[in-house]
mmCIF file of C-alpha atoms in Angstrom:
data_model
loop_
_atom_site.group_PDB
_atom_site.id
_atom_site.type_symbol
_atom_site.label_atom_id
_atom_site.label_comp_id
_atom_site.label_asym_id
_atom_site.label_seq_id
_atom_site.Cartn_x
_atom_site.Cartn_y
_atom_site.Cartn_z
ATOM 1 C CA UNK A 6 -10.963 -12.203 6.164
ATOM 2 C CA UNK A 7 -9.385 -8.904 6.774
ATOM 3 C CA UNK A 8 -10.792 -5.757 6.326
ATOM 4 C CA UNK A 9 -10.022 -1.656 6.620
ATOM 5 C CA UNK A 10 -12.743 0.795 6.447
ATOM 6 C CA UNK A 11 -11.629 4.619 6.310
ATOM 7 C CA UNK A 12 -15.088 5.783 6.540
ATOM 8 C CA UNK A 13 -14.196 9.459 5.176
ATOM 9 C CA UNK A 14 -13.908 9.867 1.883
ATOM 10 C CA UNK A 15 -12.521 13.423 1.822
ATOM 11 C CA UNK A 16 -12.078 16.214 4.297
ATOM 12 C CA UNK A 17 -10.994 19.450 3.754
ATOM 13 C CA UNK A 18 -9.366 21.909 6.538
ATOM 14 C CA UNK A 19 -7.630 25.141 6.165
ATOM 15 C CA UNK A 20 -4.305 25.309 6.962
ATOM 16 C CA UNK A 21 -3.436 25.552 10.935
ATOM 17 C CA UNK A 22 -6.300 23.582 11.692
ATOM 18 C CA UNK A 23 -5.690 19.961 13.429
ATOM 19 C CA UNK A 24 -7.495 16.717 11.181
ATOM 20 C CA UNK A 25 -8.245 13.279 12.227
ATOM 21 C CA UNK A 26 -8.657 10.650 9.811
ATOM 22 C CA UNK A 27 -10.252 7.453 10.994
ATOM 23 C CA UNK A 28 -9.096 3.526 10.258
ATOM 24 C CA UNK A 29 -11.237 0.773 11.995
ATOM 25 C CA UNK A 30 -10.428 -2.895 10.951
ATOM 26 C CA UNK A 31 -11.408 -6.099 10.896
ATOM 27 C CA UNK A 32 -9.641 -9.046 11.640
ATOM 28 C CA UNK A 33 -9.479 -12.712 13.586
ATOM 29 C CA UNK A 34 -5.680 -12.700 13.916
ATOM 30 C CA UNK A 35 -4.710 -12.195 17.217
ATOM 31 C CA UNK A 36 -1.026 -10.362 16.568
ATOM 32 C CA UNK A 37 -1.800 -8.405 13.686
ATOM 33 C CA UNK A 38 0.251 -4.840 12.134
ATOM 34 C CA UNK A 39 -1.434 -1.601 11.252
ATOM 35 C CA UNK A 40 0.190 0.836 8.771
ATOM 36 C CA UNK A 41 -0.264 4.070 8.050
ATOM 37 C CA UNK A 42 1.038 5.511 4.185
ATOM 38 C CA UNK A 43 0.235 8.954 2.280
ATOM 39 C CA UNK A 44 -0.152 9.014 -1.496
ATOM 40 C CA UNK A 45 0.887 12.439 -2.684
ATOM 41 C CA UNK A 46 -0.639 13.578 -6.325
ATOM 42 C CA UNK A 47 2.436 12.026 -7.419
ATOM 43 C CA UNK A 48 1.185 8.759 -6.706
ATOM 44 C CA UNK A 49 4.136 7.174 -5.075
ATOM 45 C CA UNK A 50 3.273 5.575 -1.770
ATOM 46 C CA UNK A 51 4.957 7.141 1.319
ATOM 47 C CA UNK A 52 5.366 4.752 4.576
ATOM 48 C CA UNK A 53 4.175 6.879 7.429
ATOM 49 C CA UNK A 54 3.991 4.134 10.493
ATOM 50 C CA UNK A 55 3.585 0.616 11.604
ATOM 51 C CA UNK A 56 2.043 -0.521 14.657
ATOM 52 C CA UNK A 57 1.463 -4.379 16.316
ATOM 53 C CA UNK A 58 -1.263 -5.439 17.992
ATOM 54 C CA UNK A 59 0.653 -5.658 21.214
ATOM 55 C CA UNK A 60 1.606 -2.131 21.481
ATOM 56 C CA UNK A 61 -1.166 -0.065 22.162
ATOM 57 C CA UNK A 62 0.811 3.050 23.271
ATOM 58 C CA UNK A 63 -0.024 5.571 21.393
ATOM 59 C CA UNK A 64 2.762 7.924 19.219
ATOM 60 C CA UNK A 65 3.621 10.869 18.168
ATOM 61 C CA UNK A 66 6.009 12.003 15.086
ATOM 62 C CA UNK A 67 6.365 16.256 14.909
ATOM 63 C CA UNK A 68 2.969 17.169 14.205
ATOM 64 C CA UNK A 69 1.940 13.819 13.337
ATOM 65 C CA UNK A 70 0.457 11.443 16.155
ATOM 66 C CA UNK A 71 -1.588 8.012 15.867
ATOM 67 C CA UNK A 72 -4.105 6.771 18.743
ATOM 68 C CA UNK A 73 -4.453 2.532 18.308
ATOM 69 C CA UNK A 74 -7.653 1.464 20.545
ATOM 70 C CA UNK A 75 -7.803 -2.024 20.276
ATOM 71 C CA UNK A 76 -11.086 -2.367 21.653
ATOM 72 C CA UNK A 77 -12.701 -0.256 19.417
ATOM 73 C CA UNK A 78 -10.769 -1.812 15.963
ATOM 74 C CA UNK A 79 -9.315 1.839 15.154
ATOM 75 C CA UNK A 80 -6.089 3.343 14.487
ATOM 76 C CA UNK A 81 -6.675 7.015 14.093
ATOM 77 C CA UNK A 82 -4.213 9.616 12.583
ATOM 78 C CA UNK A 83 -3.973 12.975 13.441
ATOM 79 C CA UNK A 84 -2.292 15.933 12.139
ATOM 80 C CA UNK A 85 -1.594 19.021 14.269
ATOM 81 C CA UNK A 86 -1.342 22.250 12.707
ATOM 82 C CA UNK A 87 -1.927 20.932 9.367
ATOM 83 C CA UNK A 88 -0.318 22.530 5.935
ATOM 84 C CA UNK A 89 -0.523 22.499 2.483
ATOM 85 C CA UNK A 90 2.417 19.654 2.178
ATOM 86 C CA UNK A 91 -0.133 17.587 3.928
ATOM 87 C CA UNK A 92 -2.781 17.454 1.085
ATOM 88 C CA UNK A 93 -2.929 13.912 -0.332
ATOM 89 C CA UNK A 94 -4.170 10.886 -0.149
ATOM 90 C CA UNK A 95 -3.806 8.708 3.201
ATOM 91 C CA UNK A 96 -4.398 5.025 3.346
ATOM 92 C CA UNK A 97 -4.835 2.617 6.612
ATOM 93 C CA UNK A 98 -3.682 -0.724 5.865
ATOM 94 C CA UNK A 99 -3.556 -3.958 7.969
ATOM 95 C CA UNK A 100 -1.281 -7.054 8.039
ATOM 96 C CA UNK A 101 -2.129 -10.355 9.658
ATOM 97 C CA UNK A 102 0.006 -13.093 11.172
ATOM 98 C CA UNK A 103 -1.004 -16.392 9.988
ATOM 99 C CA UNK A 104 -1.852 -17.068 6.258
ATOM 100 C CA UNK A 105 -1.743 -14.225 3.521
ATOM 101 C CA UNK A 106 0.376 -12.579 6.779
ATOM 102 C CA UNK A 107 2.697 -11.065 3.337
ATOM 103 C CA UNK A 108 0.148 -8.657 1.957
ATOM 104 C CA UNK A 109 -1.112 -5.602 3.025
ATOM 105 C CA UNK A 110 -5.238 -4.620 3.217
ATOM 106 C CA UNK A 111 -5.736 -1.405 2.573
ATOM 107 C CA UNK A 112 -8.688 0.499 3.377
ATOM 108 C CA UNK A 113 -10.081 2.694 0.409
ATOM 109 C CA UNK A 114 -8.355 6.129 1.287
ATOM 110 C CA UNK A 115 -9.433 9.511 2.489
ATOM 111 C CA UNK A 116 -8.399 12.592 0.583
ATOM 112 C CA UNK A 117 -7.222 15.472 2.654
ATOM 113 C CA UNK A 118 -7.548 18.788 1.252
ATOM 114 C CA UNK A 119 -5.763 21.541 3.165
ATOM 115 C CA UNK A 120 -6.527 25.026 2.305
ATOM 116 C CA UNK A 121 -4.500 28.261 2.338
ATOM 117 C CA UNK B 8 12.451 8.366 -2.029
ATOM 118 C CA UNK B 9 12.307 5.010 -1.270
ATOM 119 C CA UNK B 10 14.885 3.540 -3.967
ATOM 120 C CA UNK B 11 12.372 1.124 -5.163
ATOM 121 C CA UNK B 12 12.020 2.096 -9.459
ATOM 122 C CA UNK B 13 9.631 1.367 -11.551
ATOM 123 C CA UNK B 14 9.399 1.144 -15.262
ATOM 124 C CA UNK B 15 7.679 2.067 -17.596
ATOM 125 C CA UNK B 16 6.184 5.382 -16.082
ATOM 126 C CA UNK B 17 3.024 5.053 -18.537
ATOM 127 C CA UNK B 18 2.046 2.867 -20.883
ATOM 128 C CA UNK B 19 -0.640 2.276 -23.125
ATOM 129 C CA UNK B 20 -1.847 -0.789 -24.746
ATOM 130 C CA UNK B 21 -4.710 -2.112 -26.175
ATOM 131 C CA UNK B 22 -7.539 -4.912 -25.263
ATOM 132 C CA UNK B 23 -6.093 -8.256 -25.658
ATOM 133 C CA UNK B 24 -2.434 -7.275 -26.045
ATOM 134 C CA UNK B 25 0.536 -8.062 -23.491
ATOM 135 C CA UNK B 26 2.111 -5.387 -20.875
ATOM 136 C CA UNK B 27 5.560 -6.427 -18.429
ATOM 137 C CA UNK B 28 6.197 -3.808 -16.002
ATOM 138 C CA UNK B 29 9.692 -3.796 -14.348
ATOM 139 C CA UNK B 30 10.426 -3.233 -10.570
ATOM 140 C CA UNK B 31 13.755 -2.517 -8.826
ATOM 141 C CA UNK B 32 13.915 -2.981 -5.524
ATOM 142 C CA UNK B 33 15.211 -1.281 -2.891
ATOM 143 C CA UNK B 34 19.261 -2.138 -1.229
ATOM 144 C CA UNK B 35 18.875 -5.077 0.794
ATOM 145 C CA UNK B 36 15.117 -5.889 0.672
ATOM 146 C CA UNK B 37 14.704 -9.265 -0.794
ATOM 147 C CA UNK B 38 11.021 -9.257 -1.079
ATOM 148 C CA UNK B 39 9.245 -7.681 -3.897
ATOM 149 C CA UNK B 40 5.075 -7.424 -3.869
ATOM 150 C CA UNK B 41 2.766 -6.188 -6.704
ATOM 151 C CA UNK B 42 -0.569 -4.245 -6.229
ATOM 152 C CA UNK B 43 -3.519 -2.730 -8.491
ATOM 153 C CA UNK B 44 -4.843 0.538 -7.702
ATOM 154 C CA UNK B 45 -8.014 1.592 -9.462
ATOM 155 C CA UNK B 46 -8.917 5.106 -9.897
ATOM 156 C CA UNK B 47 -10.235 6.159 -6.510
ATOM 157 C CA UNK B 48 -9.686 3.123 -4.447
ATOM 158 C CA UNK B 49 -6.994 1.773 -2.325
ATOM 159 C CA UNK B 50 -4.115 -0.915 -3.441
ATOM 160 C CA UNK B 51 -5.224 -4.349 -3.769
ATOM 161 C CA UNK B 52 -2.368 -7.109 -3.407
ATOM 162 C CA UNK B 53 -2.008 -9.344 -6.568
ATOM 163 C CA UNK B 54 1.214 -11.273 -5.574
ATOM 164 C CA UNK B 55 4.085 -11.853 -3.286
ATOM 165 C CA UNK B 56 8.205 -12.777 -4.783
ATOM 166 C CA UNK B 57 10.645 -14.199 -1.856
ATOM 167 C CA UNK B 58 13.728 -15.328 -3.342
ATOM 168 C CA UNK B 59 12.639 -15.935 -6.620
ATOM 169 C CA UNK B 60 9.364 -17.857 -6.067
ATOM 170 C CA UNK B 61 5.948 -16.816 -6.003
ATOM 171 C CA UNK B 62 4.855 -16.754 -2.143
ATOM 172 C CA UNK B 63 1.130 -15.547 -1.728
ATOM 173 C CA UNK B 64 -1.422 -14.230 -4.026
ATOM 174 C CA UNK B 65 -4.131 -12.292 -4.001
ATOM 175 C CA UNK B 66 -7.523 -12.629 -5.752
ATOM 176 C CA UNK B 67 -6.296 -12.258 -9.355
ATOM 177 C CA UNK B 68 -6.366 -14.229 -12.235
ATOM 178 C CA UNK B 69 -3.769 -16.203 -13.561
ATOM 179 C CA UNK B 70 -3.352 -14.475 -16.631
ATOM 180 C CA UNK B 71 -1.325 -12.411 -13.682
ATOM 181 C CA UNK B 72 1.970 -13.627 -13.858
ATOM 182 C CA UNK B 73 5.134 -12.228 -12.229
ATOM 183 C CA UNK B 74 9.231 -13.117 -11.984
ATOM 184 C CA UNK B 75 12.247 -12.558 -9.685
ATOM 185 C CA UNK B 76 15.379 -12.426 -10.488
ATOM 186 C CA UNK B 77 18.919 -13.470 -8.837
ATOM 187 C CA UNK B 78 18.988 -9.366 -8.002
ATOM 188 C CA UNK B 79 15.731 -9.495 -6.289
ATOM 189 C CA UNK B 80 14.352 -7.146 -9.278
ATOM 190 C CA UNK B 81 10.898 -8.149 -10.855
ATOM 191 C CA UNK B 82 8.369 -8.595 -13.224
ATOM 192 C CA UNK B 83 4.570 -7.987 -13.648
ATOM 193 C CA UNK B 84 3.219 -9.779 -16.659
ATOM 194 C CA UNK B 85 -0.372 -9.233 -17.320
ATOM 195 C CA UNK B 86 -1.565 -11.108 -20.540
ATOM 196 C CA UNK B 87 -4.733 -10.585 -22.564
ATOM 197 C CA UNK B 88 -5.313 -7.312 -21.371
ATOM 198 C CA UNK B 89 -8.923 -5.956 -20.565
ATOM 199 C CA UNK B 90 -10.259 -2.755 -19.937
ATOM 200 C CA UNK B 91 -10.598 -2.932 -16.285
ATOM 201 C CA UNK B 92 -6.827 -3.625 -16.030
ATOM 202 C CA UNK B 93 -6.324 0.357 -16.428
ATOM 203 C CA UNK B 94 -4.667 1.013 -13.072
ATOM 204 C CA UNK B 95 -1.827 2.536 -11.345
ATOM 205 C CA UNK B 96 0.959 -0.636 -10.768
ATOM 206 C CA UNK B 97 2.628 0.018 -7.602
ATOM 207 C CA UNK B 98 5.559 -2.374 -6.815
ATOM 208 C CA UNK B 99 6.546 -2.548 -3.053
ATOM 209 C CA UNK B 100 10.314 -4.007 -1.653
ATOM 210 C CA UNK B 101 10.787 -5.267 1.833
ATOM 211 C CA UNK B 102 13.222 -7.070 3.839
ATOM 212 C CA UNK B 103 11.358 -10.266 4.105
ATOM 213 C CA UNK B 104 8.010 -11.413 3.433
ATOM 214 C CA UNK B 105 6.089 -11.118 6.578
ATOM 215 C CA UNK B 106 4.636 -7.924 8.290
ATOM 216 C CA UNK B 107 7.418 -6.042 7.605
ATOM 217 C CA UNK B 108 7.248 -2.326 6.295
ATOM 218 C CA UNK B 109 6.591 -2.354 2.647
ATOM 219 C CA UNK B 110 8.331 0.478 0.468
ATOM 220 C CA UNK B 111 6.281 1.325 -2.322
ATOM 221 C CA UNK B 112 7.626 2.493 -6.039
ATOM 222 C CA UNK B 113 6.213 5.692 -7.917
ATOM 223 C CA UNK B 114 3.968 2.885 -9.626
ATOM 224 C CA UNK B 115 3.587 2.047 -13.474
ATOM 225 C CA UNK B 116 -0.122 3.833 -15.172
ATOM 226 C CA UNK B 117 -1.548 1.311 -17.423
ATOM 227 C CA UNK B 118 -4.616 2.493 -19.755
ATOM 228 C CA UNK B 119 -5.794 -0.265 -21.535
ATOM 229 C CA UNK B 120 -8.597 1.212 -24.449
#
């Protein structure tokens, strides 16, 4: 069975300030994909990234950047120089390779509150 | 925006009655997937449409049904509504049906009283 655990609930920074939000997972595939997606209050899910299990190099987007440590299970997100745009909702999620390799498992979201 | 639509927007309906939500998917993506979201917790997969059949499902009763059309559009059909069935619907379009990035719609609120 797969499984994402986003272990923080909600954080709140004010704005400038650089977050990490943390993803560990779960899994017995051995090529597996890790996603990244924000959920603004609007509720409409917003693809962010997607990483494979063979690519451990680690990426940066602007002020966004991801670190994937395979030995630990985690694929953490950070945002530099966060701002009020950021404030939402931001789910891990995981994809296998075998069976049920279709459907995302996402881990139960951390809300990120950044303050003026 | 993604160009995956949704409708309806909201809907309300009561215990035992039936609800079809409507999903367009986005140009080019032939795979369309369907997820609950509770209040508070992430997406949980229900099912999986690849040209026009059913392929994967998640842990959901059958009284879960869905359809794809020739267009790759789709259907959720959830009969005898309960109360816990008050979610946010999000539909999600893809290019095919494995490990692929998933682009989700703005979702469908169902309260069910």
């Amino acid at each position: 069975a797969q499984k994402v655990t986003q272990a923080q609930t909600e954080i709140s920074v004010v704005e400038k300030e650089d977050v990490t939000l943390d993803c560990v997972y779960e899994t017995r595939d051995t090529t597996y994909y890790l996603f990244w997606y924000k959920q603004p209050p609007s509720g409409e899910l917003v693809f962010l990234i997607r990483r494979n299990s063979f690519d451990e190099q680690n990426e940066i987007s602007g002020r966004y950047s991801w670190n994937f440590q395979k030995s630990t299970s985690s694929f953490n997100f950070t945002i530099t120089a966060s701002q009020v745009v950021d404030s939402a909702v931001y789910f891990c999620a995981l994809s296998g390779s075998g069976a049920g390799s279709y459907q995302l498992t996402f881990g139960k979201g951390t809300k990120l509150s950044v303050i003026p | 925006e993604t160009g995956v639509t949704q409708s309806p927007t909201h809907l309300i309906k009561t215990r035992g009655q039936q609800v079809t939500l409507r999903c367009s998917s986005q140009s080019g993506h032939n795979t369309v997937s369907w997820y609950q979201q509770a209040l508070g917790q992430g997406p949980q997969f229900i099912f999986q449409y690849y040209r026009e059949e059913e392929n994967g499902r998640g842990n959901f009763p059958p009284r879960f049904s869905g359809l794809q059309f020739p267009n790759y559009s789709s259907e959720l059909n959830v009969n005898a509504l309960e109360l816990d069935d008050s979610a946010l619907y999000l539909c999600a379009s893809s290019l095919g049906p494995r490990t692929y990035e998933q682009y989700f719609g703005p979702g469908t609120r169902l309260t069910v009283t």
